[in-house]
């Protein structure tokens, strides 16, 4: 499913218009920047960068979302906070995947590029404007197909055979984007490259691959330790981050669950990451040791990311505003070392 991405960085008023919907004549004159969406459903992601939480919340409260018809007397819909309630951002599995797909396709217009896919889905019982009611035989086939798709995706992500997947040839840190954020290579759209990103994450922005020092972000991921072993949540690992990480803003390393690709559920409201904004304890030479284990090593609580003893995990290291040392690869991120 193709995602159309627009990155908004300037303050102001934005008007999002649905597919086939007429753009109000006065919108631009009223100061709105207008975007025509190709889909009825929209996802608006907002990343607030100030270090202090109070400052971030102050900015969030200034963001107002309301129908264009209310522009002269807006009633912002506000936002909700989870208040510690558990939630899971994992995709549906098995038959639930196909049911969700059928529901989405019924609600959205069919783009020209999707017509061949719609033809492939029709024999499966997924057709726009018609109910999705597969018989028992088809349900078994679709359930198996969904499981097979997950297995294929996991192989692409967790055991990549791409020759240049590693950011540094002698480290296990891997690129989340093989080439670019359009997933194009040699004149074709690389399906495996698309899977590599979208099985781990969701939306795409050109700002996720930065070649301009101090701008955008950069993400790397790792699934193995320095001996090429998959990461085990029952064990204790140390990641030594060399002095002077090449970032203009900050860095952060976060643990994820390989089965859900969501934040690792370790119970309670414990941190799933450690970053430079957390003021971790540094070594005398300026390096920082971050520990990953079910229990914090003695005296290392401030530098600890909890893991689940019954699960594997993987890490994402984020560079916010990566600078020259990252871009030219002169600064190198170490692999995880198994402590016990």
PDB file of N, CA, C and O in Angstrom, residues 220-252:
ATOM      1  N   UNK A 220      19.928   3.431  12.496  1.00  0.00           N
ATOM      2  CA  UNK A 220      20.601   2.156  12.260  1.00  0.00           C
ATOM      3  C   UNK A 220      20.000   1.120  13.191  1.00  0.00           C
ATOM      4  O   UNK A 220      19.521   1.456  14.280  1.00  0.00           O
ATOM      5  N   UNK A 221      20.040  -0.134  12.788  1.00  0.00           N
ATOM      6  CA  UNK A 221      19.471  -1.197  13.602  1.00  0.00           C
ATOM      7  C   UNK A 221      20.456  -2.353  13.720  1.00  0.00           C
ATOM      8  O   UNK A 221      21.303  -2.545  12.847  1.00  0.00           O
ATOM      9  N   UNK A 222      20.344  -3.111  14.814  1.00  0.00           N
ATOM     10  CA  UNK A 222      21.179  -4.298  14.966  1.00  0.00           C
ATOM     11  C   UNK A 222      20.377  -5.410  15.629  1.00  0.00           C
ATOM     12  O   UNK A 222      19.535  -5.153  16.500  1.00  0.00           O
ATOM     13  N   UNK A 223      20.660  -6.637  15.189  1.00  0.00           N
ATOM     14  CA  UNK A 223      19.983  -7.827  15.712  1.00  0.00           C
ATOM     15  C   UNK A 223      20.964  -8.785  16.366  1.00  0.00           C
ATOM     16  O   UNK A 223      20.545  -9.788  16.945  1.00  0.00           O
ATOM     17  N   UNK A 224      22.269  -8.493  16.277  1.00  0.00           N
ATOM     18  CA  UNK A 224      23.292  -9.432  16.713  1.00  0.00           C
ATOM     19  C   UNK A 224      24.345  -8.739  17.571  1.00  0.00           C
ATOM     20  O   UNK A 224      24.523  -7.522  17.498  1.00  0.00           O
ATOM     21  N   UNK A 225      25.081  -9.563  18.342  1.00  0.00           N
ATOM     22  CA  UNK A 225      26.179  -9.027  19.133  1.00  0.00           C
ATOM     23  C   UNK A 225      27.472  -9.091  18.335  1.00  0.00           C
ATOM     24  O   UNK A 225      27.463  -9.403  17.128  1.00  0.00           O
ATOM     25  N   UNK A 226      28.598  -8.799  18.982  1.00  0.00           N
ATOM     26  CA  UNK A 226      29.867  -8.737  18.266  1.00  0.00           C
ATOM     27  C   UNK A 226      30.353 -10.096  17.776  1.00  0.00           C
ATOM     28  O   UNK A 226      31.282 -10.173  16.962  1.00  0.00           O
ATOM     29  N   UNK A 227      29.733 -11.177  18.243  1.00  0.00           N
ATOM     30  CA  UNK A 227      30.083 -12.524  17.779  1.00  0.00           C
ATOM     31  C   UNK A 227      29.042 -13.067  16.793  1.00  0.00           C
ATOM     32  O   UNK A 227      28.998 -14.276  16.538  1.00  0.00           O
ATOM     33  N   UNK A 228      28.205 -12.209  16.273  1.00  0.00           N
ATOM     34  CA  UNK A 228      27.179 -12.552  15.272  1.00  0.00           C
ATOM     35  C   UNK A 228      26.032 -13.371  15.841  1.00  0.00           C
ATOM     36  O   UNK A 228      25.257 -13.958  15.083  1.00  0.00           O
ATOM     37  N   UNK A 229      25.862 -13.417  17.163  1.00  0.00           N
ATOM     38  CA  UNK A 229      24.760 -14.140  17.790  1.00  0.00           C
ATOM     39  C   UNK A 229      23.542 -13.225  17.917  1.00  0.00           C
ATOM     40  O   UNK A 229      23.686 -12.053  18.260  1.00  0.00           O
ATOM     41  N   UNK A 230      22.352 -13.780  17.659  1.00  0.00           N
ATOM     42  CA  UNK A 230      21.134 -12.995  17.842  1.00  0.00           C
ATOM     43  C   UNK A 230      21.008 -12.570  19.305  1.00  0.00           C
ATOM     44  O   UNK A 230      21.404 -13.303  20.216  1.00  0.00           O
ATOM     45  N   UNK A 231      20.452 -11.391  19.531  1.00  0.00           N
ATOM     46  CA  UNK A 231      20.345 -10.839  20.878  1.00  0.00           C
ATOM     47  C   UNK A 231      19.298 -11.590  21.694  1.00  0.00           C
ATOM     48  O   UNK A 231      18.188 -11.840  21.228  1.00  0.00           O
ATOM     49  N   UNK A 232      19.661 -11.922  22.919  1.00  0.00           N
ATOM     50  CA  UNK A 232      18.851 -12.745  23.817  1.00  0.00           C
ATOM     51  C   UNK A 232      18.484 -11.919  25.044  1.00  0.00           C
ATOM     52  O   UNK A 232      19.352 -11.451  25.773  1.00  0.00           O
ATOM     53  N   UNK A 233      17.168 -11.761  25.280  1.00  0.00           N
ATOM     54  CA  UNK A 233      16.718 -10.918  26.382  1.00  0.00           C
ATOM     55  C   UNK A 233      17.050 -11.436  27.758  1.00  0.00           C
ATOM     56  O   UNK A 233      16.937 -10.699  28.742  1.00  0.00           O
ATOM     57  N   UNK A 234      17.461 -12.681  27.886  1.00  0.00           N
ATOM     58  CA  UNK A 234      17.810 -13.231  29.199  1.00  0.00           C
ATOM     59  C   UNK A 234      19.255 -12.938  29.589  1.00  0.00           C
ATOM     60  O   UNK A 234      19.658 -13.211  30.723  1.00  0.00           O
ATOM     61  N   UNK A 235      20.022 -12.381  28.678  1.00  0.00           N
ATOM     62  CA  UNK A 235      21.446 -12.156  28.926  1.00  0.00           C
ATOM     63  C   UNK A 235      21.726 -10.666  29.137  1.00  0.00           C
ATOM     64  O   UNK A 235      20.841  -9.819  28.977  1.00  0.00           O
ATOM     65  N   UNK A 236      22.966 -10.354  29.501  1.00  0.00           N
ATOM     66  CA  UNK A 236      23.386  -8.970  29.751  1.00  0.00           C
ATOM     67  C   UNK A 236      24.398  -8.543  28.690  1.00  0.00           C
ATOM     68  O   UNK A 236      25.388  -9.253  28.458  1.00  0.00           O
ATOM     69  N   UNK A 237      24.124  -7.414  28.059  1.00  0.00           N
ATOM     70  CA  UNK A 237      25.004  -6.890  27.016  1.00  0.00           C
ATOM     71  C   UNK A 237      25.443  -5.467  27.373  1.00  0.00           C
ATOM     72  O   UNK A 237      24.720  -4.730  28.069  1.00  0.00           O
ATOM     73  N   UNK A 238      26.597  -5.101  26.845  1.00  0.00           N
ATOM     74  CA  UNK A 238      27.087  -3.735  26.990  1.00  0.00           C
ATOM     75  C   UNK A 238      27.354  -3.142  25.614  1.00  0.00           C
ATOM     76  O   UNK A 238      27.962  -3.784  24.762  1.00  0.00           O
ATOM     77  N   UNK A 239      26.874  -1.937  25.404  1.00  0.00           N
ATOM     78  CA  UNK A 239      27.156  -1.175  24.197  1.00  0.00           C
ATOM     79  C   UNK A 239      27.992   0.031  24.599  1.00  0.00           C
ATOM     80  O   UNK A 239      27.510   0.902  25.323  1.00  0.00           O
ATOM     81  N   UNK A 240      29.240   0.065  24.148  1.00  0.00           N
ATOM     82  CA  UNK A 240      30.090   1.226  24.439  1.00  0.00           C
ATOM     83  C   UNK A 240      29.994   2.207  23.275  1.00  0.00           C
ATOM     84  O   UNK A 240      30.374   1.898  22.142  1.00  0.00           O
ATOM     85  N   UNK A 241      29.467   3.388  23.575  1.00  0.00           N
ATOM     86  CA  UNK A 241      29.303   4.446  22.575  1.00  0.00           C
ATOM     87  C   UNK A 241      30.520   5.359  22.667  1.00  0.00           C
ATOM     88  O   UNK A 241      30.779   5.954  23.719  1.00  0.00           O
ATOM     89  N   UNK A 242      31.269   5.431  21.590  1.00  0.00           N
ATOM     90  CA  UNK A 242      32.520   6.188  21.583  1.00  0.00           C
ATOM     91  C   UNK A 242      32.273   7.658  21.898  1.00  0.00           C
ATOM     92  O   UNK A 242      31.155   8.176  21.729  1.00  0.00           O
ATOM     93  N   UNK A 243      33.297   8.369  22.378  1.00  0.00           N
ATOM     94  CA  UNK A 243      33.130   9.792  22.707  1.00  0.00           C
ATOM     95  C   UNK A 243      32.672  10.613  21.504  1.00  0.00           C
ATOM     96  O   UNK A 243      32.905  10.243  20.351  1.00  0.00           O
ATOM     97  N   UNK A 244      31.992  11.698  21.816  1.00  0.00           N
ATOM     98  CA  UNK A 244      31.575  12.684  20.818  1.00  0.00           C
ATOM     99  C   UNK A 244      30.736  12.087  19.684  1.00  0.00           C
ATOM    100  O   UNK A 244      31.102  12.178  18.503  1.00  0.00           O
ATOM    101  N   UNK A 245      29.601  11.478  20.007  1.00  0.00           N
ATOM    102  CA  UNK A 245      28.726  10.990  18.934  1.00  0.00           C
ATOM    103  C   UNK A 245      28.387  12.121  17.967  1.00  0.00           C
ATOM    104  O   UNK A 245      28.126  13.257  18.382  1.00  0.00           O
ATOM    105  N   UNK A 246      28.404  11.842  16.681  1.00  0.00           N
ATOM    106  CA  UNK A 246      28.244  12.893  15.665  1.00  0.00           C
ATOM    107  C   UNK A 246      26.788  13.322  15.478  1.00  0.00           C
ATOM    108  O   UNK A 246      26.134  12.950  14.507  1.00  0.00           O
ATOM    109  N   UNK A 247      26.274  14.101  16.426  1.00  0.00           N
ATOM    110  CA  UNK A 247      24.899  14.587  16.346  1.00  0.00           C
ATOM    111  C   UNK A 247      24.854  16.062  16.733  1.00  0.00           C
ATOM    112  O   UNK A 247      25.551  16.499  17.649  1.00  0.00           O
ATOM    113  N   UNK A 248      24.019  16.808  16.059  1.00  0.00           N
ATOM    114  CA  UNK A 248      23.803  18.207  16.417  1.00  0.00           C
ATOM    115  C   UNK A 248      22.824  18.310  17.572  1.00  0.00           C
ATOM    116  O   UNK A 248      22.984  19.166  18.456  1.00  0.00           O
ATOM    117  N   UNK A 249      21.807  17.444  17.573  1.00  0.00           N
ATOM    118  CA  UNK A 249      20.759  17.515  18.588  1.00  0.00           C
ATOM    119  C   UNK A 249      20.967  16.479  19.687  1.00  0.00           C
ATOM    120  O   UNK A 249      21.415  16.814  20.775  1.00  0.00           O
ATOM    121  N   UNK A 250      20.662  15.221  19.437  1.00  0.00           N
ATOM    122  CA  UNK A 250      20.854  14.193  20.457  1.00  0.00           C
ATOM    123  C   UNK A 250      20.833  12.818  19.800  1.00  0.00           C
ATOM    124  O   UNK A 250      20.459  12.659  18.637  1.00  0.00           O
ATOM    125  N   UNK A 251      21.241  11.807  20.565  1.00  0.00           N
ATOM    126  CA  UNK A 251      21.169  10.422  20.118  1.00  0.00           C
ATOM    127  C   UNK A 251      20.319   9.625  21.102  1.00  0.00           C
ATOM    128  O   UNK A 251      20.135  10.018  22.246  1.00  0.00           O
ATOM    129  N   UNK A 252      19.810   8.486  20.654  1.00  0.00           N
ATOM    130  CA  UNK A 252      19.028   7.598  21.521  1.00  0.00           C
ATOM    131  C   UNK A 252      19.107   6.187  20.966  1.00  0.00           C
ATOM    132  O   UNK A 252      19.148   5.979  19.744  1.00  0.00           O
TER     133      UNK A 252
END
